[in-house]
Coordinates of C-alpha atoms in Angstrom, one line a residue:
Chain A
M1 CA 74.6 81.5 119.4
S2 CA 76.5 81.2 122.9
I3 CA 80.1 80.5 123.5
L4 CA 82.1 78.5 125.6
V5 CA 85.7 79.3 126.9
V6 CA 88.0 77.1 128.6
G7 CA 90.9 78.4 130.4
S8 CA 91.8 80.2 133.5
V9 CA 90.2 82.4 136.2
A10 CA 93.2 83.8 138.2
I11 CA 94.2 86.8 140.8
D12 CA 96.8 88.5 139.6
A13 CA 99.4 90.7 141.0
V14 CA 101.0 93.2 138.2
K15 CA 103.0 96.0 138.0
T16 CA 103.8 98.6 135.0
P17 CA 105.4 101.8 134.8
F18 CA 102.3 103.1 135.4
G19 CA 101.4 101.6 138.5
K20 CA 100.6 98.4 140.1
R21 CA 97.6 96.2 141.3
D22 CA 97.5 93.4 143.8
E23 CA 94.4 90.7 144.2
A24 CA 93.1 91.6 140.3
L25 CA 91.0 89.5 138.6
G26 CA 93.0 87.9 135.9
G27 CA 92.9 84.7 133.6
S28 CA 92.6 83.6 130.3
A29 CA 89.0 82.9 130.6
T30 CA 88.3 86.1 132.1
F31 CA 89.5 88.4 129.6
F32 CA 88.2 86.1 127.2
S33 CA 84.9 86.4 128.4
M34 CA 84.7 89.8 129.5
A35 CA 85.2 90.7 125.9
A36 CA 83.3 88.2 124.0
S37 CA 80.0 89.0 126.1
F38 CA 79.7 92.4 124.7
F39 CA 78.5 90.5 121.6
N40 CA 76.9 87.3 123.1
K41 CA 76.4 84.8 126.2
V42 CA 79.4 83.3 127.4
N43 CA 79.9 80.4 129.5
I44 CA 83.3 79.8 131.4
V45 CA 85.0 76.2 132.0
A46 CA 87.6 76.9 134.5
T47 CA 88.3 76.6 138.2
V48 CA 89.0 78.3 141.0
G49 CA 89.8 78.2 145.2
E50 CA 87.7 78.6 147.7
D51 CA 89.5 81.8 148.3
F52 CA 88.1 83.1 145.1
P53 CA 86.6 86.5 146.1
K54 CA 82.8 86.8 146.0
K55 CA 82.9 90.4 144.5
Y56 CA 84.7 88.7 141.1
L57 CA 81.8 86.3 140.9
N58 CA 79.7 89.3 140.7
L59 CA 81.6 90.8 138.2
F60 CA 80.8 87.7 135.7
R61 CA 77.2 88.0 136.5
A62 CA 76.9 91.3 136.1
K63 CA 78.1 90.6 132.6
N64 CA 75.8 87.5 132.2
I65 CA 78.6 85.5 131.4
G66 CA 77.8 81.9 132.9
T67 CA 79.8 80.4 135.8
S68 CA 78.0 76.9 135.8
G69 CA 81.1 75.4 134.4
L70 CA 83.1 77.3 136.8
H71 CA 84.2 74.6 139.3
V72 CA 84.9 75.9 143.1
A73 CA 88.0 73.7 144.3
R74 CA 89.4 73.2 147.5
G75 CA 92.4 75.3 147.8
K76 CA 93.9 78.4 146.6
T77 CA 93.2 80.3 143.1
F78 CA 95.6 80.3 140.5
R79 CA 97.6 83.2 141.2
W80 CA 100.1 85.1 138.8
K81 CA 102.5 87.8 139.9
G82 CA 104.6 89.7 137.0
W83 CA 105.8 93.2 135.6
Y84 CA 106.6 95.1 132.9
D85 CA 109.0 98.0 132.1
Y86 CA 108.6 100.6 129.5
D87 CA 108.8 97.8 126.6
L88 CA 105.1 96.7 127.3
N89 CA 105.5 93.9 124.9
T90 CA 107.6 91.6 127.6
A91 CA 105.8 90.4 130.9
H92 CA 108.4 89.4 133.3
T93 CA 106.7 86.7 135.5
V94 CA 108.0 86.7 139.3
Y95 CA 105.7 83.5 140.2
T96 CA 102.7 81.2 138.8
H97 CA 101.1 79.5 141.7
L98 CA 99.2 76.7 139.8
N99 CA 97.2 76.2 143.0
V100 CA 93.8 74.5 142.0
F101 CA 94.8 74.6 138.7
K102 CA 97.1 71.8 139.1
D103 CA 94.9 69.2 139.1
F104 CA 91.8 70.9 136.9
K105 CA 89.9 68.1 134.9
P106 CA 87.9 70.5 132.8
V107 CA 84.1 69.3 132.6
V108 CA 81.6 70.9 130.6
P109 CA 78.2 70.9 131.9
H110 CA 75.8 68.9 130.0
D111 CA 73.8 71.5 128.8
L112 CA 76.5 73.3 127.3
R113 CA 77.7 70.6 125.1
K114 CA 76.2 71.9 122.0
T115 CA 77.8 74.8 121.7
K116 CA 78.7 76.1 118.7
F117 CA 81.9 78.5 119.5
V118 CA 84.7 77.6 121.4
F119 CA 87.8 78.9 122.3
L120 CA 90.3 76.8 124.0
A121 CA 92.4 79.7 125.8
N122 CA 96.0 78.8 126.6
I123 CA 96.2 75.7 129.1
D124 CA 98.3 72.4 128.9
P125 CA 96.8 70.9 125.0
E126 CA 95.6 67.7 126.7
L127 CA 93.1 69.7 128.6
Q128 CA 92.2 71.4 125.6
Y129 CA 91.6 68.4 123.6
S130 CA 89.4 66.9 126.5
V131 CA 87.3 69.8 126.3
L132 CA 86.9 69.6 122.6
K133 CA 85.9 66.0 122.8
Q134 CA 83.1 67.0 125.1
I135 CA 81.6 69.3 122.3
K136 CA 79.3 67.8 119.7
T137 CA 79.4 69.4 116.8
P138 CA 81.1 72.8 117.2
R139 CA 80.7 75.3 114.4
L140 CA 84.4 77.5 114.9
V141 CA 87.2 76.4 117.2
A142 CA 89.8 78.6 118.0
C143 CA 92.6 77.9 120.2
D144 CA 95.6 79.5 122.0
S145 CA 99.0 78.2 123.3
M146 CA 102.1 79.5 124.2
N147 CA 105.9 78.6 124.3
Y148 CA 105.8 76.3 127.3
W149 CA 103.2 73.9 125.5
I150 CA 105.1 74.0 122.0
E151 CA 108.2 73.1 123.8
H152 CA 107.2 70.2 126.3
K153 CA 103.8 69.1 125.0
R154 CA 104.2 69.3 121.2
K155 CA 102.7 66.1 119.9
E156 CA 99.7 67.2 122.2
F157 CA 99.6 70.1 120.8
E158 CA 100.1 69.0 116.9
K159 CA 97.4 66.3 117.7
L160 CA 95.2 69.3 118.4
L161 CA 95.8 71.3 115.5
D162 CA 93.8 69.2 113.2
K163 CA 90.6 69.9 115.2
V164 CA 91.1 73.6 115.3
D165 CA 89.8 76.3 112.9
I166 CA 91.8 79.2 113.9
L167 CA 95.0 79.2 115.6
L168 CA 96.0 82.2 117.7
L169 CA 99.7 82.7 118.5
N170 CA 102.1 85.5 119.0
D171 CA 104.9 86.2 116.5
A172 CA 107.5 84.6 119.0
E173 CA 105.1 81.6 119.6
A174 CA 104.9 81.1 115.5
R175 CA 108.4 81.2 115.1
Q176 CA 109.0 78.6 117.8
L177 CA 106.5 76.3 116.3
T178 CA 108.0 76.7 112.7
G179 CA 111.6 77.3 113.0
E180 CA 110.9 80.0 110.4
S181 CA 111.8 83.3 111.3
N182 CA 110.0 85.1 108.3
L183 CA 106.5 85.3 109.5
V184 CA 104.9 84.8 105.7
N185 CA 106.7 81.5 105.5
S186 CA 106.0 80.6 109.4
A187 CA 102.0 81.2 108.7
R188 CA 102.1 79.1 105.6
L189 CA 103.9 75.8 107.5
I190 CA 101.2 76.5 110.0
V191 CA 98.1 76.1 108.1
S192 CA 99.8 73.4 106.7
M193 CA 99.7 71.6 110.1
G194 CA 96.0 71.3 110.5
P195 CA 94.2 74.8 111.7
K196 CA 92.4 76.1 108.8
A197 CA 93.8 79.6 109.4
V198 CA 96.2 81.2 111.9
I199 CA 96.1 84.7 113.6
I200 CA 99.5 85.6 114.4
K201 CA 99.5 88.7 116.8
K202 CA 102.3 91.1 116.9
G203 CA 101.1 93.6 120.1
E204 CA 101.3 96.8 119.2
H205 CA 102.5 96.0 115.6
G206 CA 99.1 94.1 114.7
V207 CA 98.0 90.9 113.3
I208 CA 98.5 88.9 110.4
Y209 CA 95.8 86.5 109.4
F210 CA 96.8 83.5 107.0
S211 CA 94.1 80.9 105.8
K212 CA 95.1 78.4 102.7
K213 CA 93.3 80.6 100.6
S214 CA 93.9 84.4 101.6
H215 CA 95.6 86.7 104.0
F216 CA 94.7 90.0 106.0
I217 CA 97.2 92.3 107.6
A218 CA 96.0 95.2 110.1
P219 CA 98.1 97.5 112.2
A220 CA 97.2 97.7 115.5
Y221 CA 95.0 100.9 117.1
L222 CA 97.3 103.7 117.9
L223 CA 97.0 104.5 121.7
E224 CA 98.4 107.5 123.5
S225 CA 98.2 105.7 127.1
I226 CA 99.0 101.9 127.7
Y227 CA 98.8 101.3 131.6
D228 CA 98.8 97.3 131.5
P229 CA 99.2 95.0 128.6
T230 CA 98.0 92.0 130.7
G231 CA 95.5 89.9 129.2
A232 CA 95.1 91.8 125.6
G233 CA 95.7 88.7 123.6
D234 CA 92.8 86.8 125.4
T235 CA 90.6 90.0 125.0
F236 CA 91.5 90.0 121.3
A237 CA 90.2 86.5 121.2
G238 CA 86.9 87.7 122.7
G239 CA 86.1 90.4 120.6
L240 CA 87.3 87.9 117.5
M241 CA 84.6 85.3 118.6
G242 CA 82.3 87.7 119.9
Y243 CA 81.8 89.3 116.7
L244 CA 81.9 85.8 114.7
S245 CA 79.4 84.2 116.8
R246 CA 77.0 87.0 115.8
A247 CA 77.7 87.5 111.9
K248 CA 75.5 85.9 109.4
K249 CA 78.3 83.8 107.9
I250 CA 81.8 82.8 108.7
D251 CA 83.9 84.0 105.6
E252 CA 86.7 86.1 104.8
A253 CA 84.9 89.2 105.3
S254 CA 83.6 88.8 108.5
I255 CA 86.5 86.9 109.8
R256 CA 88.6 90.6 108.6
K257 CA 85.8 92.7 110.9
A258 CA 86.2 90.2 113.6
I259 CA 90.1 90.5 113.6
I260 CA 89.4 94.4 114.0
Y261 CA 86.9 94.1 116.8
G262 CA 89.5 91.9 118.5
S263 CA 92.2 94.6 118.1
I264 CA 89.5 97.3 119.4
L265 CA 88.6 95.4 122.4
A266 CA 92.3 94.8 123.1
S267 CA 93.2 98.6 122.7
F268 CA 90.2 99.1 125.5
A269 CA 91.7 96.5 127.7
V270 CA 95.1 97.7 128.1
E271 CA 94.3 101.3 129.0
D272 CA 93.7 100.2 132.4
F273 CA 94.4 97.4 134.9
S274 CA 92.9 93.9 134.7
V275 CA 89.3 94.1 133.5
N276 CA 88.8 97.5 134.6
R277 CA 88.2 99.3 131.2
L278 CA 86.1 97.0 129.8
L279 CA 83.8 96.9 132.7
E280 CA 83.4 100.8 131.9
I281 CA 82.8 100.9 128.1
S282 CA 79.8 100.0 126.1
M283 CA 79.2 98.5 122.7
A284 CA 78.7 102.3 121.7
D285 CA 82.4 103.1 122.8
I286 CA 83.3 100.0 120.8
N287 CA 81.8 100.9 117.5
S288 CA 82.7 104.2 117.8
R289 CA 86.2 103.4 118.0
Y290 CA 85.9 100.7 115.1
R291 CA 84.6 103.4 113.0
H292 CA 87.6 105.7 113.8
F293 CA 89.8 102.9 113.2
R294 CA 88.4 102.5 109.8
R295 CA 88.9 106.2 109.1
I296 CA 92.7 106.0 109.8
T297 CA 93.8 103.2 108.2
K298 CA 91.4 103.6 104.6
F299 CA 93.3 104.8 101.6
Chain B
M1 CA 106.8 118.4 87.9
S2 CA 109.9 117.2 88.6
I3 CA 111.6 116.1 91.9
L4 CA 115.0 117.3 93.8
V5 CA 116.7 115.4 95.9
V6 CA 120.0 116.2 98.1
G7 CA 121.7 113.5 99.8
S8 CA 124.3 110.8 99.3
V9 CA 125.8 109.0 96.0
A10 CA 127.8 106.4 98.0
I11 CA 129.6 103.0 97.2
D12 CA 128.5 100.1 99.8
A13 CA 129.7 97.3 101.0
V14 CA 127.1 95.1 102.7
K15 CA 126.7 91.6 104.4
T16 CA 123.3 90.2 105.3
P17 CA 122.3 86.4 106.4
F18 CA 121.8 86.2 102.6
G19 CA 124.7 87.1 101.0
K20 CA 127.3 90.1 100.7
R21 CA 128.1 92.6 98.0
D22 CA 131.3 94.9 97.5
E23 CA 131.3 98.0 95.5
A24 CA 127.7 98.4 95.3
L25 CA 125.9 101.4 94.2
G26 CA 124.0 103.0 97.5
G27 CA 123.4 106.3 99.0
S28 CA 120.3 107.9 100.1
A29 CA 120.1 110.0 96.9
T30 CA 120.5 107.0 94.8
F31 CA 117.7 105.1 96.5
F32 CA 115.2 107.9 96.8
S33 CA 115.8 109.0 93.1
M34 CA 115.8 105.3 91.7
A35 CA 112.2 105.1 93.4
A36 CA 110.6 108.6 92.5
S37 CA 112.2 108.0 88.7
F38 CA 109.0 105.5 88.3
F39 CA 106.6 108.8 88.6
N40 CA 108.6 111.6 87.3
K41 CA 112.1 113.1 86.2
V42 CA 114.4 113.8 89.4
N43 CA 117.2 115.7 89.6
I44 CA 120.1 114.3 92.1
V45 CA 122.3 117.0 94.0
A46 CA 125.2 115.2 95.5
T47 CA 129.0 114.7 95.3
V48 CA 131.3 111.7 94.4
G49 CA 134.8 110.9 93.7
E50 CA 136.7 110.3 90.5
D51 CA 136.6 106.8 91.3
F52 CA 132.6 106.5 90.9
P53 CA 132.1 104.0 88.5
K54 CA 131.1 104.9 85.1
K55 CA 128.6 102.0 84.9
Y56 CA 126.8 103.4 87.6
L57 CA 126.5 107.1 86.3
N58 CA 124.9 105.1 83.2
L59 CA 122.3 103.4 85.7
F60 CA 121.0 107.2 86.5
R61 CA 121.1 108.2 82.8
A62 CA 118.8 104.8 81.6
K63 CA 116.7 105.8 84.8
N64 CA 116.5 109.4 82.8
I65 CA 118.1 110.7 86.3
G66 CA 119.1 114.3 86.1
T67 CA 122.8 114.5 87.2
S68 CA 123.9 117.6 86.6
G69 CA 123.6 118.9 89.9
L70 CA 126.1 115.6 90.6
H71 CA 129.3 117.0 91.6
V72 CA 132.6 114.8 90.7
A73 CA 135.0 116.2 92.8
R74 CA 138.7 115.3 93.5
G75 CA 139.1 112.3 95.8
K76 CA 137.0 108.9 96.7
T77 CA 133.5 108.7 97.0
F78 CA 131.5 108.3 99.9
R79 CA 131.7 104.8 101.1
W80 CA 129.5 102.8 103.9
K81 CA 130.3 99.0 105.0
G82 CA 127.9 97.6 107.4
W83 CA 126.2 94.2 107.9
Y84 CA 122.7 93.0 109.3
D85 CA 122.2 89.7 111.2
Y86 CA 118.8 88.3 111.2
D87 CA 117.2 91.1 113.0
L88 CA 117.5 93.0 109.5
N89 CA 115.9 96.1 111.4
T90 CA 119.1 97.3 112.7
A91 CA 122.2 97.9 110.3
H92 CA 125.6 97.5 112.1
T93 CA 128.1 100.2 110.4
V94 CA 131.8 98.7 110.1
Y95 CA 132.7 102.1 108.6
T96 CA 131.8 105.5 107.3
H97 CA 134.2 106.9 105.1
L98 CA 132.9 110.3 104.1
N99 CA 135.6 111.4 101.7
V100 CA 134.6 113.9 98.9
F101 CA 131.1 114.2 101.3
K102 CA 133.5 115.7 103.9
D103 CA 133.7 119.3 101.8
F104 CA 130.2 118.8 100.3
K105 CA 128.9 122.2 99.8
P106 CA 126.0 121.4 97.7
V107 CA 124.9 123.9 94.8
V108 CA 121.7 123.8 92.8
P109 CA 121.7 124.2 89.2
H110 CA 120.2 127.2 88.0
D111 CA 117.5 125.7 85.8
L112 CA 116.6 123.6 88.8
R113 CA 115.9 126.0 91.2
K114 CA 112.4 126.6 90.5
T115 CA 111.9 122.6 91.5
K116 CA 108.6 122.2 93.3
F117 CA 109.0 118.8 94.9
V118 CA 112.2 118.6 97.4
F119 CA 113.6 115.8 99.0
L120 CA 116.6 116.7 101.8
A121 CA 117.7 113.0 102.5
N122 CA 119.9 112.8 105.8
I123 CA 122.6 114.9 105.6
D124 CA 124.0 117.6 107.9
P125 CA 121.1 119.9 108.7
E126 CA 122.9 123.1 107.8
L127 CA 123.3 121.9 104.3
Q128 CA 119.8 120.5 104.0
Y129 CA 118.8 124.5 105.0
S130 CA 121.5 125.6 102.4
V131 CA 119.7 123.6 99.6
L132 CA 116.0 125.0 100.6
K133 CA 117.5 128.6 100.3
Q134 CA 118.4 128.0 96.6
I135 CA 114.7 126.8 95.9
K136 CA 112.6 129.3 94.7
T137 CA 109.1 128.4 95.8
P138 CA 108.9 125.0 96.7
R139 CA 105.4 123.6 96.6
L140 CA 106.4 120.4 98.8
V141 CA 109.5 119.8 101.0
A142 CA 110.2 116.6 102.7
C143 CA 113.1 116.1 105.1
D144 CA 114.7 113.0 106.5
S145 CA 117.4 113.1 109.5
M146 CA 119.3 110.7 111.7
N147 CA 120.2 110.1 115.6
Y148 CA 123.6 111.6 114.9
W149 CA 122.3 115.2 113.9
I150 CA 119.4 115.1 116.4
E151 CA 122.1 114.7 118.7
H152 CA 125.0 117.2 117.4
K153 CA 123.1 119.5 115.5
R154 CA 120.0 119.8 117.5
K155 CA 119.6 123.6 116.9
E156 CA 120.2 123.8 113.3
F157 CA 117.7 120.9 112.6
E158 CA 115.1 122.7 114.7
K159 CA 115.7 125.7 112.5
L160 CA 114.9 123.8 109.5
L161 CA 111.9 121.8 110.6
D162 CA 109.8 125.2 110.2
K163 CA 110.5 125.0 106.5
V164 CA 109.4 121.4 106.2
D165 CA 106.2 120.0 105.2
I166 CA 106.8 116.4 105.8
L167 CA 109.3 115.2 108.1
L168 CA 110.3 111.5 108.0
L169 CA 111.6 109.6 110.9
N170 CA 112.2 106.1 112.0
D171 CA 110.3 105.2 115.3
A172 CA 113.7 105.3 117.5
E173 CA 114.5 109.1 116.0
A174 CA 111.2 110.3 116.8
R175 CA 111.3 109.1 120.6
Q176 CA 115.0 110.4 120.5
L177 CA 113.7 114.0 119.2
T178 CA 110.7 114.2 121.4
G179 CA 112.1 112.2 124.6
E180 CA 108.5 110.6 124.3
S181 CA 108.5 106.9 123.9
N182 CA 104.9 106.9 123.1
L183 CA 104.8 107.4 119.4
V184 CA 101.2 109.1 119.5
N185 CA 102.5 111.7 121.7
S186 CA 105.8 111.7 119.9
A187 CA 104.1 112.1 116.5
R188 CA 101.7 115.1 118.2
L189 CA 105.2 117.0 119.8
I190 CA 106.9 116.4 116.3
V191 CA 103.9 118.4 114.4
S192 CA 104.0 121.3 117.0
M193 CA 107.4 121.8 116.4
G194 CA 107.0 122.8 112.5
P195 CA 106.7 120.3 110.3
K196 CA 102.9 120.1 108.9
A197 CA 103.3 116.7 109.1
V198 CA 105.5 113.7 110.0
I199 CA 105.8 110.0 108.9
I200 CA 107.2 107.9 111.3
K201 CA 108.5 104.8 109.8
K202 CA 108.6 101.4 112.0
G203 CA 110.5 99.1 109.0
E204 CA 108.6 96.1 109.0
H205 CA 106.0 97.4 111.2
G206 CA 104.4 100.0 109.0
V207 CA 104.2 103.5 109.0
I208 CA 102.4 106.1 111.1
Y209 CA 101.4 109.2 109.6
F210 CA 100.3 112.5 111.7
S211 CA 99.1 115.7 110.8
K212 CA 97.5 118.6 112.9
K213 CA 94.5 117.4 111.4
S214 CA 94.5 113.7 110.9
H215 CA 96.3 110.3 111.1
F216 CA 97.1 107.8 109.3
I217 CA 98.4 104.1 110.1
A218 CA 99.7 101.7 107.6
P219 CA 100.9 98.0 108.1
A220 CA 104.3 97.2 105.6
Y221 CA 103.5 94.9 102.8
L222 CA 104.7 91.1 104.0
L223 CA 107.4 89.8 102.2
E224 CA 108.7 86.3 101.9
S225 CA 112.3 87.3 101.5
I226 CA 114.2 90.0 102.7
Y227 CA 117.8 90.0 101.1
D228 CA 119.1 93.3 102.2
P229 CA 117.0 96.1 103.7
T230 CA 119.6 99.3 103.1
G231 CA 117.9 101.8 101.5
A232 CA 114.5 101.1 102.3
G233 CA 113.7 104.7 104.2
D234 CA 115.2 106.5 100.9
T235 CA 113.1 104.2 98.8
F236 CA 110.0 104.8 100.6
A237 CA 110.8 108.6 100.7
G238 CA 111.1 108.1 96.6
G239 CA 107.9 106.3 96.2
L240 CA 105.7 109.0 98.3
M241 CA 107.4 112.0 96.6
G242 CA 106.9 110.3 93.1
Y243 CA 103.5 109.7 93.8
L244 CA 102.8 113.2 95.0
S245 CA 104.4 114.8 92.2
R246 CA 101.9 113.5 90.0
A247 CA 98.7 113.7 91.8
K248 CA 96.3 116.3 91.3
K249 CA 96.1 117.8 94.6
I250 CA 97.9 117.5 97.8
D251 CA 95.5 116.3 100.1
E252 CA 95.1 113.9 103.0
A253 CA 93.9 111.0 100.3
S254 CA 96.6 111.5 98.0
I255 CA 99.5 111.6 101.0
R256 CA 97.7 108.3 102.3
K257 CA 98.2 106.7 98.7
A258 CA 101.4 108.2 98.4
I259 CA 102.7 106.6 101.6
I260 CA 101.2 103.1 100.2
Y261 CA 103.4 103.8 97.1
G262 CA 106.2 104.4 99.2
S263 CA 105.8 101.2 101.1
I264 CA 105.4 99.0 98.0
L265 CA 108.6 100.5 96.6
A266 CA 110.6 100.1 99.5
S267 CA 109.1 96.3 99.7
F268 CA 110.7 95.9 96.3
A269 CA 113.8 97.4 97.3
V270 CA 114.6 95.2 100.0
E271 CA 114.3 91.8 97.8
D272 CA 117.5 92.1 96.6
F273 CA 120.9 94.1 97.1
S274 CA 121.9 97.7 96.4
V275 CA 119.5 98.9 93.6
N276 CA 119.0 96.0 91.9
R277 CA 115.3 95.1 92.4
L278 CA 114.5 98.5 91.5
L279 CA 116.2 98.2 88.3
E280 CA 114.5 95.2 87.2
I281 CA 110.6 96.1 88.0
S282 CA 108.3 98.0 85.8
M283 CA 105.3 100.6 86.8
A284 CA 103.0 97.5 86.1
D285 CA 104.6 95.5 88.8
I286 CA 104.4 98.3 91.2
N287 CA 100.5 99.2 90.7
S288 CA 100.0 95.3 90.7
R289 CA 101.5 95.0 94.0
Y290 CA 99.5 98.2 95.3
R291 CA 96.6 96.5 94.3
H292 CA 97.6 93.4 96.1
F293 CA 98.2 95.2 99.2
R294 CA 94.6 97.0 99.0
R295 CA 93.1 93.5 98.9
I296 CA 94.9 92.0 101.9
T297 CA 94.1 95.4 104.1
K298 CA 90.5 95.7 103.4
F299 CA 88.1 95.1 105.7

C-alpha cells in the first residue's frame, strides 16, 4: 500500500565541522520519501518554485517517488541555511526563506485520496489538518511537529492530535508540549491528549515509544562518522512508515521493528550531506545493518 | 566467589530538586558493595574516621558486607557536599573534605588476598595499583576513574590500564582520555590502551560496551522519578561485578546480562537518597525489573 507525505521540499545550505554544501536537496518530505521509497511507492504533496533544479526532480523519479502532488509555483523554492558545531544535536539556523511555501495550500491529487499510510511532516498544523481531511479512510496517520507550532498554534495542533495514530517529537518538544521534564511522564501525558502512541526521538541517544498499553526503548545505532544530521528525524519517519506499510499487521511487534528500521535509515542519512547516502545504499545494506543492530543490542 | 572493592566510604550532604539529606551514607565503595551484596559476599577496603556512625557500620553488617578491611583512622570521615538541579546528569560539588582519606594506604587483609573479583573504585590510580599488587591471581579486575586522575595522574593511570579487564568511564571521561569526541572511536582507542574492554556510561542514556572483538549498546531503564543520582555509577559497577561473580562463564553473553543487571541496580539506587532504596529492595524486585527491561527492549 502506497504512502503519502505532505511536507517541505527545500534547497539547503548546510555547514558542519566536516564540510559544507550549498544548493543541496533538503526538506522534510524529501528525506521522508527517500527513506520510505525503499519499502513502497511514496507520493509527495509539497510545493517548489520555478528555480527548483530539474536534476532533483529526476532524483525523485529515479526512486519511483510520485510527484503529481508536487506543485511548481511562481517564485522561489523554500530555502534553509544552517550550521552545526561538534554538538551535532543542535542545528543553528542562519535563515529560513519560506518563499513559495508561504502560500502553500496542499492539494492531494484525486487518485491519491484513498492512500492508507499518511505522514504529516512538520508544517503548520492547519495545513496538516487540511491534508487529513482530503484523505478518505487512512489506516495509519503519523505526524511530526516543532517548537514553533507548539508555541504559536497550540489549539490547532491539539485539534489535530485526535486524528493522529503516532505522534513523533524530539525530547525538547515533548517537554515543551507537556511542561513535564521527565520523559516517561511526558510521554504518558501526550498519549492522553489524543494520539494512540508517541515516539520521542532523542537523536544519538535513541528513541522512546509509548502507547496506552506498552512502551519500548531503543538506543540509536552507533556511528563512527556523522557528517550532517539534517533530515535525520524525517528519514527515521520514512523508515518507520515504509516498514509499516509493508507489514502484515500493525501491532506492537511490527511497530518495534519499524522503529528500528527508522533508526537504521536515519543512521545512513547522517553519514553524508543531504540525501546523498540514501542514494548510494540498497535494501541489502539496510537489512545488513538491521541484523547488526540486533546482534549488538541482544542480551 | 567473593568480591573485593577498594574505594571511599563517605558521609554526604546532598541536595536535589526533590529534597536534601545531611550526614547520609555515601562513597563509591558503599554504593558498590550494597549493590554487589545482592549477588555475593563483598569485602570493603577503605578508611573512615572516628566519627563514622555505628548505625552505618551496622548497615554493612546487615547486608553481610565484610568490613575487616575498613580501617578506622584517627580523624574525620571523608565528606562530600554537592547538589543537582533539574539536569540530574551534572553534580555540582560544594566541598570535598578528604580528611582521613588523605593518608589512606589501602591494606588488603591477608585472608582476602586470594579474592577473584576486584573492583577498583575511583581513587588515586597509585592506590588502585597498590591494591592490585596485593591480590594474588584475580580472575576479573574492573576499574573506575575520574577526570581529575586522568588529568593529573595520567602516567599512573595508564600503567594501571594494562592490568584491568574492564574499565568503566562516563562519556566525558572517555572523550577526555582519548581526545576523541566520537564514542565509537574513543572506545576503540581505549581498548588499544590496555584494558580488555571498556564500558562507557551515559547516565540516563544508557551504556556502550566495547571489547576488541565485539560491542554492545543498551538504553537505561526508564524512570518516572529520580530523586538523587549520587552513586549511580558505582551501583552499576556493583550489579555488574555481582552478577559476573556468580556467572558460570565470563563471556560476551554473561557480560551483557551483567551490564543490564548493573543498569537495573542503578535504576533502583537513584529512586531515593543515599543507599536507602537499595536497603528496601529484594532480589525478586531486581529480577522482576530485569524481566521488564527485557520486555521493553525486545524487537
